[in-house]
Short mmCIF file of C-alpha atoms in Angstrom, two decimals:
data_model
loop_
_atom_site.label_atom_id
_atom_site.label_comp_id
_atom_site.label_asym_id
_atom_site.label_seq_id
_atom_site.Cartn_x
_atom_site.Cartn_y
_atom_site.Cartn_z
CA MET N 1294 0.00 0.00 0.00
CA THR N 1295 1.31 3.45 -0.99
CA GLU N 1296 -0.17 6.73 0.22
CA THR N 1297 -0.61 9.49 -2.34
CA THR N 1298 -1.91 13.02 -2.70
CA ASP N 1299 -2.92 12.33 -6.31
CA PRO N 1300 -6.72 11.97 -6.51
CA VAL N 1301 -6.47 9.80 -9.63
CA LYS N 1302 -4.19 7.26 -7.97
CA GLY N 1303 -6.14 7.44 -4.73
CA LEU N 1304 -9.65 6.99 -6.18
CA VAL N 1305 -9.51 5.13 -9.54
CA ALA N 1306 -10.13 1.45 -8.74
CA GLY N 1307 -8.30 0.17 -11.80
CA TYR N 1308 -5.36 2.57 -11.71
CA GLY N 1309 -2.11 0.73 -12.40
CA ALA N 1310 -3.80 -2.44 -13.68
CA ALA N 1311 -2.09 -4.21 -16.57
CA SER N 1312 -4.99 -3.24 -18.83
CA PRO N 1313 -7.94 -0.85 -18.41
CA ALA N 1314 -10.42 -2.26 -15.93
CA TRP N 1315 -13.45 -1.25 -13.89
CA SER N 1316 -14.80 1.42 -16.20
CA TRP N 1317 -17.52 1.38 -18.81
CA ASN N 1318 -15.00 2.25 -21.54
CA ALA N 1319 -12.40 -0.33 -20.49
CA THR N 1320 -12.65 -2.11 -23.86
CA VAL N 1321 -11.54 1.01 -25.75
CA GLY N 1322 -9.32 2.68 -23.14
CA TYR N 1323 -9.53 5.29 -20.40
CA GLY N 1324 -10.25 8.91 -21.19
CA ARG N 1325 -12.99 8.25 -23.74
CA PRO N 1326 -16.36 9.96 -23.18
CA SER N 1327 -19.08 7.37 -22.67
CA VAL N 1328 -22.84 6.97 -22.62
CA VAL N 1329 -24.00 4.87 -19.66
CA THR N 1330 -27.51 3.45 -19.62
CA PHE N 1331 -29.47 3.11 -16.38
CA ALA N 1332 -32.81 1.76 -15.22
CA PHE N 1333 -34.91 1.43 -12.10
CA VAL N 1334 -35.90 -2.10 -11.14
CA ALA N 1335 -39.68 -2.33 -11.43
CA ALA N 1336 -40.25 -6.09 -11.28
CA PRO N 1337 -37.36 -8.11 -9.80
CA GLY N 1338 -36.22 -11.00 -11.95
CA PRO N 1339 -35.38 -14.61 -11.04
CA GLY N 1340 -33.06 -14.77 -8.06
CA GLU N 1341 -33.68 -11.12 -7.18
CA TRP N 1342 -35.97 -11.74 -4.20
CA GLN N 1343 -34.11 -9.06 -2.23
CA LEU N 1344 -34.91 -6.22 -4.66
CA SER N 1345 -37.93 -3.91 -4.71
CA PRO N 1346 -38.66 -0.64 -6.53
CA LEU N 1347 -37.52 2.77 -5.31
CA GLY N 1348 -40.25 5.32 -4.73
CA ALA N 1349 -40.85 8.14 -7.22
CA PRO N 1350 -39.12 10.84 -5.06
CA ALA N 1351 -36.08 8.57 -4.63
CA ARG N 1352 -35.93 7.96 -8.39
CA ALA N 1353 -36.01 11.72 -8.97
CA ALA N 1354 -33.12 12.14 -6.53
CA VAL N 1355 -31.11 9.45 -8.35
CA ARG N 1356 -31.63 11.25 -11.66
CA LEU N 1357 -30.42 14.49 -10.04
CA ALA N 1358 -27.32 12.72 -8.71
CA LEU N 1359 -26.61 11.29 -12.17
CA ASP N 1360 -26.89 14.79 -13.65
CA ALA N 1361 -24.32 15.98 -11.11
CA TRP N 1362 -21.88 13.27 -12.18
CA ALA N 1363 -22.53 14.00 -15.87
CA ALA N 1364 -21.54 17.63 -15.28
CA ALA N 1365 -18.32 16.50 -13.58
CA CYS N 1366 -16.88 14.29 -16.35
CA GLY N 1367 -17.38 12.96 -19.87
CA VAL N 1368 -20.24 10.60 -19.03
CA SER N 1369 -23.81 10.99 -20.29
CA PHE N 1370 -26.60 8.93 -18.78
CA GLN N 1371 -29.59 7.54 -20.67
CA GLU N 1372 -32.55 5.94 -18.92
CA VAL N 1373 -33.80 2.70 -20.50
CA THR N 1374 -36.36 0.04 -19.67
CA ASP N 1375 -35.06 -2.48 -17.16
CA THR N 1376 -34.43 -5.91 -18.72
CA GLY N 1377 -32.60 -7.52 -15.80
CA ASN N 1378 -28.99 -7.98 -14.81
CA GLY N 1379 -26.75 -8.05 -17.86
CA GLY N 1380 -29.50 -6.47 -19.93
CA ALA N 1381 -29.84 -3.03 -21.50
CA ALA N 1382 -29.11 -1.06 -18.30
CA MET N 1383 -25.50 -0.68 -17.22
CA LEU N 1384 -26.64 0.75 -13.87
CA ARG N 1385 -29.69 -0.70 -12.06
CA PHE N 1386 -31.19 1.05 -9.03
CA ALA N 1387 -33.42 -0.66 -6.44
CA LEU N 1388 -34.14 -1.10 -2.76
CA ASP N 1389 -32.08 -4.07 -1.59
CA SER N 1390 -32.87 -5.92 1.64
CA SER N 1391 -29.59 -7.86 1.44
CA VAL N 1392 -27.42 -4.79 2.12
CA PRO N 1393 -25.36 -5.85 5.20
CA ALA N 1394 -25.74 -4.37 8.65
CA GLY N 1395 -23.73 -1.20 9.11
CA PHE N 1396 -24.20 -0.09 5.49
CA ALA N 1397 -26.86 2.12 3.94
CA ALA N 1398 -26.25 1.05 0.33
CA TRP N 1399 -23.81 -0.72 -1.93
CA ALA N 1400 -22.76 -0.94 -5.57
CA ASN N 1401 -20.34 -3.03 -7.60
CA LEU N 1402 -17.62 -1.73 -9.88
CA PRO N 1403 -18.35 -1.61 -13.63
CA THR N 1404 -17.65 -4.58 -15.89
CA ALA N 1405 -18.07 -3.35 -19.45
CA GLY N 1406 -19.72 -5.80 -21.80
CA THR N 1407 -20.80 -8.29 -19.13
CA ASP N 1408 -22.96 -7.53 -16.10
CA SER N 1409 -24.88 -4.52 -14.87
CA SER N 1410 -23.67 -2.57 -11.85
CA GLU N 1411 -26.33 -3.10 -9.18
CA LEU N 1412 -26.90 -0.11 -6.88
CA GLY N 1413 -28.88 -1.34 -3.89
CA PHE N 1414 -30.30 0.92 -1.16
CA LYS N 1415 -31.25 -0.49 2.25
CA PRO N 1416 -35.02 -0.27 2.84
CA ASP N 1417 -34.46 0.78 6.49
CA PHE N 1418 -33.78 4.34 5.28
CA ASP N 1419 -36.27 6.80 3.80
CA TRP N 1420 -34.71 7.27 0.38
CA ASN N 1421 -37.70 9.32 -0.71
CA ALA N 1422 -36.30 12.04 1.57
CA ALA N 1423 -33.01 12.26 -0.36
CA ALA N 1424 -32.34 15.82 -1.52
CA ALA N 1425 -29.28 17.68 -2.75
CA GLY N 1426 -27.13 18.58 0.24
CA ASN N 1427 -28.33 15.93 2.70
CA TRP N 1428 -26.67 12.69 3.76
CA LEU N 1429 -28.97 10.37 1.78
CA PHE N 1430 -28.20 12.26 -1.42
CA GLU N 1431 -24.44 12.11 -0.76
CA VAL N 1432 -24.80 8.33 -0.36
CA MET N 1433 -26.40 8.23 -3.82
CA LEU N 1434 -23.46 10.22 -5.24
CA HIS N 1435 -21.08 7.84 -3.45
CA GLU N 1436 -22.63 4.65 -4.86
CA ILE N 1437 -22.79 6.07 -8.39
CA GLY N 1438 -19.09 6.83 -8.02
CA HIS N 1439 -18.44 3.14 -7.35
CA ALA N 1440 -20.57 2.19 -10.36
CA LEU N 1441 -18.40 4.46 -12.52
CA GLY N 1442 -15.14 2.91 -11.31
CA LEU N 1443 -14.10 4.83 -8.18
CA LYS N 1444 -13.10 3.25 -4.87
CA HIS N 1445 -12.88 4.43 -1.28
CA PRO N 1446 -9.81 6.62 -0.73
CA PHE N 1447 -8.67 4.34 2.12
CA ASP N 1448 -9.07 1.05 0.17
CA THR N 1449 -6.79 -0.79 -2.21
CA VAL N 1450 -8.32 -2.92 -4.96
CA TRP N 1451 -6.97 -6.21 -6.26
CA GLY N 1452 -5.30 -5.77 -9.63
CA GLY N 1453 -4.48 -2.08 -9.16
CA SER N 1454 -1.30 -0.50 -7.91
CA GLY N 1455 -2.36 -0.33 -4.24
CA TYR N 1456 -2.62 3.44 -3.72
CA THR N 1457 -4.58 5.07 -0.91
CA LEU N 1458 -5.20 8.77 -0.37
CA VAL N 1459 -3.21 10.40 2.44
CA PRO N 1460 -5.43 10.62 5.57
CA TRP N 1461 -5.57 14.43 5.74
CA LEU N 1462 -7.13 14.58 2.28
CA ASP N 1463 -9.60 11.75 2.96
CA ASP N 1464 -12.70 13.90 3.57
CA ASN N 1465 -16.05 14.44 1.89
CA GLN N 1466 -15.12 18.03 1.11
CA ASN N 1467 -12.66 16.57 -1.42
CA THR N 1468 -14.48 13.41 -2.47
CA VAL N 1469 -17.90 11.84 -2.02
CA MET N 1470 -16.08 8.50 -1.89
CA SER N 1471 -14.80 9.32 1.62
CA TYR N 1472 -16.36 8.11 4.88
CA SER N 1473 -14.96 11.15 6.72
CA ASN N 1474 -16.89 14.37 7.30
CA ALA N 1475 -15.02 17.05 9.24
CA THR N 1476 -17.57 19.84 8.71
CA GLY N 1477 -20.87 18.04 9.25
CA THR N 1478 -22.14 19.16 5.85
CA TYR N 1479 -22.94 17.03 2.85
CA ARG N 1480 -22.22 17.43 -0.82
CA ALA N 1481 -24.74 18.12 -3.58
CA THR N 1482 -22.16 17.44 -6.32
CA PRO N 1483 -19.00 15.33 -6.71
CA GLY N 1484 -15.91 16.92 -5.16
CA ALA N 1485 -12.84 18.22 -6.92
CA PHE N 1486 -11.01 14.92 -6.39
CA ASP N 1487 -13.98 13.02 -7.85
CA THR N 1488 -13.95 15.27 -10.91
CA ALA N 1489 -10.24 14.59 -11.44
CA ALA N 1490 -10.60 10.82 -11.02
CA ALA N 1491 -13.71 10.50 -13.19
CA GLY N 1492 -12.08 12.75 -15.79
CA TYR N 1493 -9.15 10.34 -15.94
CA LEU N 1494 -11.58 7.53 -16.72
CA TYR N 1495 -14.03 9.29 -19.04
CA GLY N 1496 -12.53 12.63 -20.04
CA THR N 1497 -14.06 15.97 -19.21
CA ASP N 1498 -17.57 17.24 -19.79
CA LEU N 1499 -16.14 19.81 -22.22
CA ALA N 1500 -14.29 17.10 -24.17
CA GLU N 1501 -17.54 15.16 -24.52
CA GLN N 1502 -19.35 18.21 -25.88
CA THR N 1503 -16.64 18.96 -28.48
CA ASP N 1504 -15.49 15.49 -29.61
CA GLY N 1505 -17.61 15.52 -32.79
CA ILE N 1506 -19.61 12.43 -31.84
CA THR N 1507 -23.37 12.90 -31.61
CA TRP N 1508 -25.90 10.50 -30.16
CA SER N 1509 -29.64 10.14 -29.75
CA PHE N 1510 -32.09 7.71 -28.19
CA ASP N 1511 -35.22 6.19 -29.70
CA ALA N 1512 -37.48 5.33 -26.76
CA ALA N 1513 -39.87 3.28 -28.92
CA THR N 1514 -37.16 0.82 -29.98
CA GLN N 1515 -34.85 1.37 -26.97
CA THR N 1516 -32.02 2.05 -29.42
CA LEU N 1517 -29.10 4.47 -29.13
CA ARG N 1518 -27.61 5.90 -32.32
CA PHE N 1519 -24.04 7.23 -32.37
CA THR N 1520 -22.69 9.17 -35.35
CA GLY N 1521 -19.05 10.06 -35.81
CA SER N 1522 -17.45 12.81 -37.86
CA ALA N 1523 -14.82 12.80 -40.59
CA ALA N 1524 -12.10 12.55 -37.94
CA ARG N 1525 -10.48 9.46 -36.45
CA GLU N 1526 -12.66 8.41 -33.52
CA THR N 1527 -13.26 5.74 -30.91
CA ILE N 1528 -16.91 5.06 -30.13
CA ALA N 1529 -18.02 2.55 -27.50
CA GLY N 1530 -21.64 1.52 -27.40
CA THR N 1531 -23.75 0.56 -24.42
CA HIS N 1532 -25.43 -2.56 -23.08
CA ALA N 1533 -28.60 -1.59 -24.96
CA ARG N 1534 -29.23 -1.90 -28.70
CA ASP N 1535 -26.85 0.47 -30.51
CA VAL N 1536 -26.43 1.80 -34.03
CA ILE N 1537 -22.90 3.19 -34.45
CA VAL N 1538 -21.88 5.02 -37.64
CA GLY N 1539 -18.19 5.87 -37.81
CA GLY N 1540 -18.18 8.33 -40.70
CA GLY N 1541 -14.76 9.19 -42.13
CA GLY N 1542 -11.42 8.52 -40.51
CA ASP N 1543 -9.83 5.35 -39.16
CA ASP N 1544 -12.35 4.55 -36.44
CA LEU N 1545 -12.64 2.03 -33.62
CA LEU N 1546 -16.25 1.01 -32.97
CA ASP N 1547 -17.18 -1.31 -30.09
CA GLY N 1548 -20.75 -2.50 -29.58
CA LEU N 1549 -20.39 -3.96 -26.05
CA LEU N 1550 -23.64 -5.76 -25.14
CA GLY N 1551 -26.87 -5.78 -27.12
CA ASP N 1552 -27.81 -6.58 -30.71
CA ASP N 1553 -25.90 -3.77 -32.40
CA ARG N 1554 -25.35 -2.39 -35.90
CA LEU N 1555 -21.89 -0.97 -36.63
CA TYR N 1556 -21.02 0.89 -39.84
CA GLY N 1557 -17.40 1.89 -40.37
CA GLY N 1558 -17.85 4.19 -43.36
CA ALA N 1559 -14.75 5.51 -45.10
CA GLY N 1560 -11.32 4.87 -43.62
CA ARG N 1561 -9.47 1.92 -42.18
CA ASP N 1562 -11.82 0.93 -39.37
CA THR N 1563 -11.94 -1.68 -36.62
CA LEU N 1564 -15.42 -2.90 -35.72
CA ARG N 1565 -16.01 -5.11 -32.67
CA GLY N 1566 -19.46 -6.52 -32.08
CA ALA N 1567 -18.59 -7.97 -28.65
CA LYS N 1568 -21.68 -9.69 -27.20
CA GLY N 1569 -25.06 -9.97 -28.89
CA SER N 1570 -26.19 -10.75 -32.43
CA ASP N 1571 -24.57 -7.89 -34.30
CA LEU N 1572 -24.36 -6.54 -37.85
CA LEU N 1573 -20.94 -5.18 -38.83
CA ASN N 1574 -20.35 -3.34 -42.12
CA GLY N 1575 -16.86 -2.03 -42.78
CA GLY N 1576 -17.70 0.32 -45.66
CA GLY N 1577 -14.74 1.65 -47.63
CA GLY N 1578 -11.13 1.03 -46.66
CA ASN N 1579 -9.20 -1.99 -45.43
CA ASP N 1580 -11.21 -2.82 -42.32
CA SER N 1581 -11.05 -5.34 -39.51
CA LEU N 1582 -14.37 -6.82 -38.37
CA LEU N 1583 -14.59 -8.94 -35.20
CA GLY N 1584 -18.00 -10.41 -34.44
CA GLY N 1585 -17.42 -11.45 -30.83
CA GLU N 1586 -20.05 -13.59 -29.13
CA GLY N 1587 -23.47 -14.23 -30.67
CA ARG N 1588 -24.89 -14.85 -34.15
CA ASP N 1589 -23.22 -12.03 -36.08
CA THR N 1590 -23.39 -10.86 -39.69
CA LEU N 1591 -20.20 -9.36 -41.15
CA GLU N 1592 -19.80 -7.50 -44.44
CA GLY N 1593 -16.46 -5.97 -45.28
CA GLY N 1594 -17.55 -3.66 -48.10
CA ALA N 1595 -14.95 -2.21 -50.45
CA GLY N 1596 -11.29 -2.75 -49.68
CA HIS N 1597 -9.16 -5.64 -48.46
CA ASP N 1598 -10.87 -6.53 -45.20
CA THR N 1599 -10.24 -9.03 -42.42
CA LEU N 1600 -13.45 -10.64 -41.15
CA SER N 1601 -13.66 -12.92 -38.14
CA GLY N 1602 -16.96 -14.10 -36.73
CA GLN N 1603 -15.29 -15.39 -33.56
CA TRP N 1604 -17.75 -17.10 -31.17
CA GLY N 1605 -21.21 -18.17 -32.31
CA ASP N 1606 -22.86 -19.15 -35.59
CA ASP N 1607 -21.80 -16.28 -37.85
CA LEU N 1608 -22.59 -15.19 -41.40
CA VAL N 1609 -19.92 -13.45 -43.50
CA LEU N 1610 -21.22 -11.70 -46.62
CA ALA N 1611 -18.23 -11.84 -48.94
CA ARG N 1612 -17.53 -10.53 -52.47
CA ALA N 1613 -14.23 -12.16 -53.49
CA ASP N 1614 -12.52 -8.76 -53.57
CA GLY N 1615 -9.36 -9.52 -51.63
CA ASP N 1616 -10.65 -10.19 -48.12
CA LEU N 1617 -9.31 -12.52 -45.44
CA LEU N 1618 -12.02 -14.60 -43.74
CA LEU N 1619 -11.02 -16.12 -40.42
CA ALA N 1620 -12.98 -18.78 -38.53
CA ASP N 1621 -12.23 -19.49 -34.89
CA TRP N 1622 -13.76 -22.95 -34.66
CA ASN N 1623 -16.47 -21.74 -32.28
CA GLY N 1624 -19.95 -22.28 -33.69
CA SER N 1625 -21.02 -22.99 -37.25
CA ASP N 1626 -19.95 -20.21 -39.63
CA THR N 1627 -21.10 -19.42 -43.18
CA ALA N 1628 -19.18 -17.68 -45.97
CA ASP N 1629 -21.84 -16.31 -48.34
CA TYR N 1630 -20.80 -15.15 -51.84
CA ARG N 1631 -24.24 -14.29 -53.22
CA ARG N 1632 -23.11 -10.65 -53.51
CA ALA N 1633 -20.05 -11.48 -55.61
CA PRO N 1634 -19.99 -9.62 -58.96
CA GLY N 1635 -19.40 -12.79 -60.96
CA PRO N 1636 -19.01 -16.57 -60.73
CA ILE N 1637 -16.61 -17.74 -58.05
CA HIS N 1638 -14.02 -20.48 -58.04
CA ALA N 1639 -13.38 -21.87 -54.56
CA VAL N 1640 -10.09 -23.77 -54.46
CA ALA N 1641 -9.00 -25.87 -51.49
CA MET N 1642 -5.48 -25.05 -50.29
CA GLY N 1643 -5.07 -28.09 -48.07
CA GLY N 1644 -6.39 -28.39 -44.55
CA PRO N 1645 -9.35 -26.14 -43.80
CA ASP N 1646 -8.23 -23.23 -45.98
CA PHE N 1647 -9.57 -21.91 -49.31
CA LEU N 1648 -8.90 -19.38 -51.98
CA VAL N 1649 -12.06 -17.85 -53.45
CA LEU N 1650 -11.72 -15.80 -56.62
CA VAL N 1651 -14.09 -14.24 -59.12
CA THR N 1652 -13.73 -16.01 -62.45
CA GLY N 1653 -12.48 -13.66 -65.14
CA GLY N 1654 -11.04 -11.01 -62.84
CA GLY N 1655 -11.52 -9.28 -59.52
CA GLY N 1656 -9.90 -10.04 -56.21
CA THR N 1657 -9.14 -13.25 -54.38
CA ASP N 1658 -10.41 -13.96 -50.88
CA THR N 1659 -8.58 -16.24 -48.48
CA ILE N 1660 -10.68 -18.35 -46.12
CA GLN N 1661 -8.78 -19.70 -43.13
CA GLY N 1662 -10.23 -22.06 -40.55
CA GLY N 1663 -13.45 -23.84 -39.91
CA TYR N 1664 -16.19 -22.35 -42.05
CA GLU N 1665 -18.89 -25.01 -42.08
CA THR N 1666 -21.08 -23.57 -44.86
CA LEU N 1667 -20.02 -22.03 -48.18
CA VAL N 1668 -22.62 -20.29 -50.34
CA GLY N 1669 -21.87 -19.52 -53.98
CA SER N 1670 -22.77 -16.52 -56.12
CA GLY N 1671 -25.72 -16.01 -58.41
CA PHE N 1672 -23.61 -17.22 -61.33
CA GLY N 1673 -22.07 -20.50 -62.46
CA ASP N 1674 -19.58 -21.35 -59.70
CA LEU N 1675 -16.91 -23.99 -59.24
CA ILE N 1676 -16.57 -25.02 -55.61
CA GLU N 1677 -14.04 -27.73 -54.78
CA LEU N 1678 -13.62 -29.08 -51.25
CA GLY N 1679 -10.28 -30.64 -50.42
CA ALA N 1680 -8.73 -32.92 -47.84
CA GLY N 1681 -9.03 -31.42 -44.38
CA SER N 1682 -11.81 -29.04 -45.37
CA ALA N 1683 -14.10 -28.06 -42.50
CA VAL N 1684 -16.91 -27.09 -44.88
CA GLN N 1685 -19.85 -29.41 -44.36
CA VAL N 1686 -22.57 -27.60 -46.32
CA VAL N 1687 -22.10 -26.10 -49.81
CA ARG N 1688 -24.84 -24.04 -51.46
CA GLY N 1689 -24.22 -23.23 -55.09
CA GLY N 1690 -26.52 -20.23 -55.28
CA GLY N 1691 -27.99 -19.30 -58.66
CA GLY N 1692 -26.42 -20.26 -61.97
CA ASP N 1693 -25.06 -23.51 -63.36
CA ASP N 1694 -22.66 -24.56 -60.60
CA THR N 1695 -20.12 -27.30 -60.12
CA VAL N 1696 -19.88 -28.39 -56.49
CA ALA N 1697 -17.28 -30.91 -55.36
CA GLY N 1698 -17.42 -32.51 -51.92
CA GLY N 1699 -14.47 -33.30 -49.69
CA PRO N 1700 -13.46 -36.26 -47.53
CA TRP N 1701 -15.94 -35.59 -44.74
CA ARG N 1702 -19.72 -35.96 -44.75
CA ASP N 1703 -20.84 -33.09 -46.98
CA VAL N 1704 -24.22 -31.51 -47.53
CA LEU N 1705 -24.41 -30.07 -51.07
CA VAL N 1706 -27.09 -27.69 -52.36
CA GLY N 1707 -26.91 -26.62 -55.98
CA GLY N 1708 -29.57 -23.93 -55.89
CA ALA N 1709 -31.19 -22.65 -59.07
CA GLY N 1710 -29.69 -23.68 -62.40
CA ARG N 1711 -28.30 -26.88 -63.93
CA ASP N 1712 -25.73 -28.01 -61.38
CA VAL N 1713 -23.06 -30.69 -61.34
CA PHE N 1714 -22.26 -32.45 -58.06
CA ARG N 1715 -18.82 -33.99 -58.17
CA CYS N 1716 -17.40 -36.80 -56.05
CA GLY N 1717 -13.68 -37.23 -56.70
CA ALA N 1718 -13.03 -40.45 -54.77
CA TRP N 1719 -15.24 -43.23 -53.42
CA TRP N 1720 -13.77 -42.86 -49.92
CA GLU N 1721 -14.81 -39.17 -49.76
CA THR N 1722 -18.35 -40.26 -48.85
CA GLY N 1723 -19.44 -42.73 -46.19
CA ASN N 1724 -20.81 -46.23 -46.63
CA THR N 1725 -23.74 -45.87 -44.21
CA LEU N 1726 -26.82 -43.70 -44.32
CA ALA N 1727 -25.51 -41.72 -41.35
CA THR N 1728 -22.13 -40.95 -42.98
CA ALA N 1729 -23.05 -40.60 -46.66
CA ASP N 1730 -22.76 -37.28 -48.50
CA VAL N 1731 -26.11 -35.53 -48.93
CA ILE N 1732 -27.42 -33.68 -51.99
CA ARG N 1733 -30.46 -31.72 -50.89
CA ASP N 1734 -31.93 -30.44 -54.16
CA PHE N 1735 -31.06 -32.89 -56.93
CA SER N 1736 -33.38 -32.29 -59.89
CA VAL N 1737 -34.06 -34.40 -62.96
CA SER N 1738 -35.67 -33.54 -66.26
CA THR N 1739 -39.39 -34.08 -66.77
CA SER N 1740 -38.78 -34.46 -70.52
CA THR N 1741 -39.49 -37.82 -72.12
CA LEU N 1742 -36.60 -37.33 -74.54
CA PRO N 1743 -33.69 -39.72 -73.96
CA GLY N 1744 -30.64 -38.08 -72.38
CA ALA N 1745 -32.47 -35.06 -70.96
CA PHE N 1746 -31.18 -33.87 -67.59
CA VAL N 1747 -31.14 -30.91 -65.17
CA ASP N 1748 -28.60 -31.67 -62.44
CA ARG N 1749 -25.91 -34.31 -62.77
CA LEU N 1750 -23.83 -36.38 -60.38
CA ASP N 1751 -20.24 -36.58 -61.61
CA LEU N 1752 -18.50 -39.82 -60.59
CA SER N 1753 -16.16 -39.92 -63.60
CA ALA N 1754 -13.02 -39.41 -61.51
CA ILE N 1755 -13.63 -42.65 -59.60
CA ASP N 1756 -12.20 -45.96 -60.81
CA ALA N 1757 -15.32 -48.11 -60.46
CA ILE N 1758 -13.33 -51.38 -60.18
CA PRO N 1759 -10.07 -50.60 -58.33
CA ALA N 1760 -8.96 -54.25 -58.37
CA THR N 1761 -8.53 -54.32 -62.15
CA PRO N 1762 -6.10 -52.38 -64.37
CA GLY N 1763 -7.28 -49.20 -66.01
CA ASP N 1764 -9.93 -46.65 -65.11
CA ASP N 1765 -13.35 -48.27 -65.21
CA ALA N 1766 -16.62 -46.37 -65.41
CA PHE N 1767 -19.67 -47.17 -63.31
CA VAL N 1768 -22.75 -48.79 -64.76
CA PHE N 1769 -26.08 -47.41 -63.54
CA ARG N 1770 -28.49 -50.23 -62.64
CA GLY N 1771 -31.53 -48.10 -61.81
CA THR N 1772 -33.44 -49.75 -58.98
CA ALA N 1773 -32.24 -53.25 -59.85
CA GLY N 1774 -29.82 -55.15 -57.62
CA PHE N 1775 -26.08 -55.53 -58.12
CA THR N 1776 -24.77 -58.22 -60.45
CA GLY N 1777 -21.08 -57.39 -60.20
CA ALA N 1778 -18.41 -54.79 -59.46
CA GLY N 1779 -18.50 -51.19 -60.70
CA GLN N 1780 -22.23 -50.64 -60.42
CA ILE N 1781 -24.62 -48.03 -58.97
CA ARG N 1782 -28.15 -48.73 -57.84
CA ALA N 1783 -30.87 -46.44 -56.46
CA GLN N 1784 -32.93 -47.38 -53.41
CA ALA N 1785 -35.91 -45.65 -51.83
CA VAL N 1786 -35.40 -44.77 -48.15
CA ALA N 1787 -37.38 -42.62 -45.72
CA ALA N 1788 -35.14 -39.59 -46.31
CA GLY N 1789 -35.25 -39.80 -50.12
CA THR N 1790 -33.20 -41.87 -52.56
CA LEU N 1791 -30.01 -43.64 -51.54
CA LEU N 1792 -27.39 -44.25 -54.23
CA ARG N 1793 -25.28 -47.33 -53.49
CA LEU N 1794 -21.85 -47.75 -55.12
CA ASN N 1795 -20.39 -51.27 -55.40
CA LEU N 1796 -16.68 -51.49 -56.28
CA ASP N 1797 -15.94 -55.21 -55.85
CA ALA N 1798 -17.32 -58.62 -56.67
CA ASP N 1799 -19.25 -58.88 -53.41
CA THR N 1800 -22.75 -57.79 -54.41
CA THR N 1801 -24.00 -57.91 -50.81
CA THR N 1802 -21.91 -54.95 -49.66
CA THR N 1803 -21.72 -51.27 -50.54
CA GLU N 1804 -18.43 -49.37 -50.49
CA ALA N 1805 -19.92 -45.86 -50.78
CA MET N 1806 -23.30 -44.14 -50.57
CA ILE N 1807 -24.79 -40.78 -51.56
CA LEU N 1808 -28.20 -39.62 -50.31
CA LEU N 1809 -30.45 -37.57 -52.59
CA LYS N 1810 -32.48 -36.06 -49.78
CA GLY N 1811 -36.16 -35.50 -50.55
CA PHE N 1812 -35.88 -37.25 -53.93
CA ALA N 1813 -38.84 -39.56 -53.41
CA ASP N 1814 -38.91 -41.78 -56.52
CA PRO N 1815 -35.64 -43.49 -57.50
CA ALA N 1816 -37.29 -44.78 -60.68
CA LEU N 1817 -37.10 -41.23 -62.10
CA LEU N 1818 -33.31 -41.46 -62.30
CA GLN N 1819 -31.67 -42.43 -65.58
CA ALA N 1820 -28.10 -42.81 -66.80
CA ALA N 1821 -28.16 -39.27 -68.26
CA ASP N 1822 -28.31 -37.89 -64.72
CA PHE N 1823 -24.77 -39.16 -64.13
CA LEU N 1824 -21.31 -38.51 -65.52
CA LEU N 1825 -19.77 -41.97 -65.21
#
């Protein structure tokens, strides 16, 4: 423990920590003006038996205390509807019967992007009598100080540098965080030391008013909208639903909690969705998009962008214009190329990685990691899965596509158009119904003309009889049984039509299978539906 006369060292709970902590802007760094949402508990949630609503006069006093803190530093407060701990409100106010003996109230330090700070007031006191300049009101100022990241001047906090304020400065005339009162009077506003400490965390009130970032609140949708300027800016959202528009400049946008929408605009931006199901759009420039937790949608826009869904089942809207798509093996991610300007060619690089390029020109995307679903463009695509590919579902999109499965159990969807489904080796698909590759939309021609087809299954790369010299082609047997090696037969099953591939003389076994899901009548298949 080290005594200090510096109010910042003596009051900031996270001062000296290895990284910013215990402030609502900890994810973007100290000194950034912030909007903090708050709510009054009206109906306690599960496990909140100890909470009950504050009376209307007490709520009015809390709002007045919040205004006093807003005037002392770069924090603005916005009241929202209470949705429980970890919901839209970063601060939650209530009567709390679990406040220990010897205390009038308590509050926990801020944890940006996770839980709410609960400010509980002991029901034994008449909080409706709180008014600027009396003891009850100073207690409100004190607890809000904790919820913003300030500690008692005589306490050290784990993770910080262990400073305490020198005893002769530990008084409520300097700070509402003090337990000492030499004059017998009570504060109506934060003290000078509080202003210095909160300014260290959130900047000054003047800086907030002149930083070029504007914000508004839509009460009907409980949404905050932040708009940046042409300058380089850092904008942190709230725990509510946010819309953050960066404007020009190389911006850092952080959604924190809530289902947010982040738009980078021009410049080289970094967008972080954090928690919630977020939409991130980089706009122009070479941007970095990080989805965080939740089911996120990422779109890089123009430029060479890096897109990472991170945790959750994420959707990346790609264009094959020179982006890097990263998967973090958490959840089931989709790379969707329906917005590409032309047909794509997806080429396996070995392992889980791909190159995706626009045929005939344009950029080349690199896909690294475990994307489980790959969706093609609206044109005629060529999608080839390779050994080690994590992709399990391929959707061709519109156009006449060629879709090639890999060594794992694949689910292939051609989409509109005349598609070719390619299997390059018999061992790339399983030999049981549970492990077989699946084609979900195989279509055949309704024409009575011989040789007519819509989609085709390409097995021409497989040697149908590996035990003999040469490269043998399969013979399609229709629904009839096997009579020898190198044959394919179609069988009706509950899920559709099962294609059985026999590669040896044992006609009682099947070496490989492919399921045409939803294809009810195997008798509709003919040899023209295959490339053998």
